[in-house]
Coordinates of N, CA and C in Angstrom, one line a residue:
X114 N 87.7 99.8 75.4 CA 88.2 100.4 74.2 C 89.7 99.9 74.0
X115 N 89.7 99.3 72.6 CA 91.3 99.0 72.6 C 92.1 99.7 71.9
X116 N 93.0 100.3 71.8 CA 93.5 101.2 70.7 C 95.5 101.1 71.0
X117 N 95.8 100.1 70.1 CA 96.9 100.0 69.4 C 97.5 99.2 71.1
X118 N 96.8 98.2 71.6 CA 97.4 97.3 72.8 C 96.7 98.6 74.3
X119 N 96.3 100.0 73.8 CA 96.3 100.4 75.1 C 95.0 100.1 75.2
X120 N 94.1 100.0 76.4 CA 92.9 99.6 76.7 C 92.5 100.6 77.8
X121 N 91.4 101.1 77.4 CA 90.8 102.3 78.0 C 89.5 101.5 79.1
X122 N 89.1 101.7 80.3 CA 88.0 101.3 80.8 C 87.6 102.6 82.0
X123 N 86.6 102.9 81.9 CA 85.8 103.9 82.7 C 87.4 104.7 83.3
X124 N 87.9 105.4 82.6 CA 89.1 106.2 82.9 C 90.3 105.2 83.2
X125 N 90.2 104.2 83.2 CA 91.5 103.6 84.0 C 92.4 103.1 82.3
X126 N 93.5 103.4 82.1 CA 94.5 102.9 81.4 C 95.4 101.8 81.5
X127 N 95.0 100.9 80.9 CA 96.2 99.7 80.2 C 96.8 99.2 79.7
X128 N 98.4 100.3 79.4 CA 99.2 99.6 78.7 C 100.5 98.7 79.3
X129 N 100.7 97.8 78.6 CA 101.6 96.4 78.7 C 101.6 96.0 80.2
X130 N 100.5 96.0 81.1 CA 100.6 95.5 82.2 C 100.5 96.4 83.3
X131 N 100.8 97.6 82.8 CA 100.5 98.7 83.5 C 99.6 99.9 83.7
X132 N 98.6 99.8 85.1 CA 97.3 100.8 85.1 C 97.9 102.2 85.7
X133 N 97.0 103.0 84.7 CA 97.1 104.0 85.2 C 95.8 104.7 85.7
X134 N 95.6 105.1 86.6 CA 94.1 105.4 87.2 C 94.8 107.0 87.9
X135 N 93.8 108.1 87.7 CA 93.8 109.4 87.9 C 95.1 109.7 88.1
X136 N 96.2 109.8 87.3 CA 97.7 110.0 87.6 C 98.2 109.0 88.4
X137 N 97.4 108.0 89.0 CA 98.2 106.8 89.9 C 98.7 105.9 88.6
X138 N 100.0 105.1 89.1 CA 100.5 104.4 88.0 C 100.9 103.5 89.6
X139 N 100.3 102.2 88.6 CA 100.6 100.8 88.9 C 101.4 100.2 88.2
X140 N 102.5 99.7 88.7 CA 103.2 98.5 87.9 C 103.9 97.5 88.7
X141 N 103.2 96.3 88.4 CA 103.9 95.0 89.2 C 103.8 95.4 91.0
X142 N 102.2 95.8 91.1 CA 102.3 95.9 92.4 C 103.0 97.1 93.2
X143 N 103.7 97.9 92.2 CA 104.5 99.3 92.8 C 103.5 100.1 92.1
X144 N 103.2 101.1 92.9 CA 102.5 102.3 93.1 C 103.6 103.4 93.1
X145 N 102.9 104.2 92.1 CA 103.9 105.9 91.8 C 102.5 106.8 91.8
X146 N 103.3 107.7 92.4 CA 102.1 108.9 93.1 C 102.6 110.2 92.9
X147 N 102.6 110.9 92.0 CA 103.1 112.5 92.1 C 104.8 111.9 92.7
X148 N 105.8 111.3 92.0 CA 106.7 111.1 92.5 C 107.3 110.1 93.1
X149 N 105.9 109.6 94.5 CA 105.9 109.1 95.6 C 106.0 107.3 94.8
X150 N 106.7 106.6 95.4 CA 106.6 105.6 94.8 C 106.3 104.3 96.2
X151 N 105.0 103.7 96.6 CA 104.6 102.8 97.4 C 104.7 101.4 96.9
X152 N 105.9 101.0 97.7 CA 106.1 99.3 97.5 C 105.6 98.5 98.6
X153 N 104.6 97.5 98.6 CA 105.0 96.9 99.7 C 104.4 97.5 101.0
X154 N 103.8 98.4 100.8 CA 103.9 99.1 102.1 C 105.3 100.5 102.6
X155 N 106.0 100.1 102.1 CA 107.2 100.8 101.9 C 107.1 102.0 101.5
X156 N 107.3 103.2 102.0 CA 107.6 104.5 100.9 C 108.6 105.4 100.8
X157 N 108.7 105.8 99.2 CA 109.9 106.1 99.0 C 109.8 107.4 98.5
X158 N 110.3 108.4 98.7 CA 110.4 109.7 98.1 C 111.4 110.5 98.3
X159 N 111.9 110.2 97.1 CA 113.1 111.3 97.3 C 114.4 110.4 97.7
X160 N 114.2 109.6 97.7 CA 115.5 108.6 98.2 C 115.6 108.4 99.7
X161 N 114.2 108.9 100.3 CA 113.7 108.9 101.9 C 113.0 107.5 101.6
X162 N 113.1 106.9 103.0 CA 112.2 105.6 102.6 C 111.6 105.5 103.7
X163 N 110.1 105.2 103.7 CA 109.0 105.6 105.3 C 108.8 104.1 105.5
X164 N 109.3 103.2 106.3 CA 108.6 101.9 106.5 C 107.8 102.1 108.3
X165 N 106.3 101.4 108.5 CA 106.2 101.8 109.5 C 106.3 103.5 110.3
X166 N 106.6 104.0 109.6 CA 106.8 105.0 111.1 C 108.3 105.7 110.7
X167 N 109.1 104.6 110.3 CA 110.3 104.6 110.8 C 111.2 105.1 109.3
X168 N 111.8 106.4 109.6 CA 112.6 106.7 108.2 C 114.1 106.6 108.2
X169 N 114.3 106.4 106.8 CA 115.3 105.7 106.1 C 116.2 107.1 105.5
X170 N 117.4 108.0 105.9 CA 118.2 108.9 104.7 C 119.5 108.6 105.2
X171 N 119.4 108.2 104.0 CA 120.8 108.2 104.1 C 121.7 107.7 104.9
X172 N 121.2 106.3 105.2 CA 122.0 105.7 106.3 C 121.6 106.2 108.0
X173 N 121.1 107.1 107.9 CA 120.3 107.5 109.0 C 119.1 107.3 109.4
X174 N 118.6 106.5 110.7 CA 117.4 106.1 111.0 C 116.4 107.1 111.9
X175 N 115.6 107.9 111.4 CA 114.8 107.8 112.6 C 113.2 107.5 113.0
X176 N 113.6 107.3 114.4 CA 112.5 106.6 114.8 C 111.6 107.7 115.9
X177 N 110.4 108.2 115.9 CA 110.2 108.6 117.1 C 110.5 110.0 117.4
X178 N 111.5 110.8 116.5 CA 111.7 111.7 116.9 C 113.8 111.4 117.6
X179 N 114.0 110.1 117.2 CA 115.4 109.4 117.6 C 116.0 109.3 116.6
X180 N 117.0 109.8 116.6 CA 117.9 109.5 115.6 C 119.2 108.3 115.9
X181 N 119.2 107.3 114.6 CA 120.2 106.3 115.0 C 120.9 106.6 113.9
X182 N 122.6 106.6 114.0 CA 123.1 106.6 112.9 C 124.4 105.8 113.2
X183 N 124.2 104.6 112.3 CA 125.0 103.5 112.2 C 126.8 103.3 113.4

C-alpha cells in the first residue's frame, strides 16, 4: 500500500528509507527501541553506552563490576 511515499506492508512502515516495525524504528542501520538506540552492536541509553559487556558514563568505564576512571 502506498500512500503519499509512505508504504505500508503486513504492518511494517516505509517512509523515506525508514522502517518502522512494532514501535521498532530503523534508520540507516541504527535501531531505536522505546528510547534505546542500537548501533552497531553498540548501546546507547540515556547517554550510557553498553559495548560488549563494558559501560560507558560519563568518562567512566565499567567493566566487571571495576570501575576505571580515566
Amino acid at each position: 500500500i502506498y500512500i503519499d511515499g509512505v508504504i505500508y506492508i503486513d504492518g511494517v512502515i516505509y517512509i523515506d528509507g525508514v522502517i518502522y516495525i512494532d514501535g521498532v524504528i530503523y534508520i540507516d542501520g541504527v535501531i531505536y527501541i522505546d528510547g534505546v538506540i542500537y548501533i552497531d552492536g553498540v548501546i546507547y541509553i540515556d547517554g550510557v553506552i553498553y559495548i560488549d559487556g563494558v559501560i560507558y558514563i560519563d568518562g567512566v568505564i565499567y567493566i566487571d563490576g571495576v570501575i576505571y576512571i580515566d
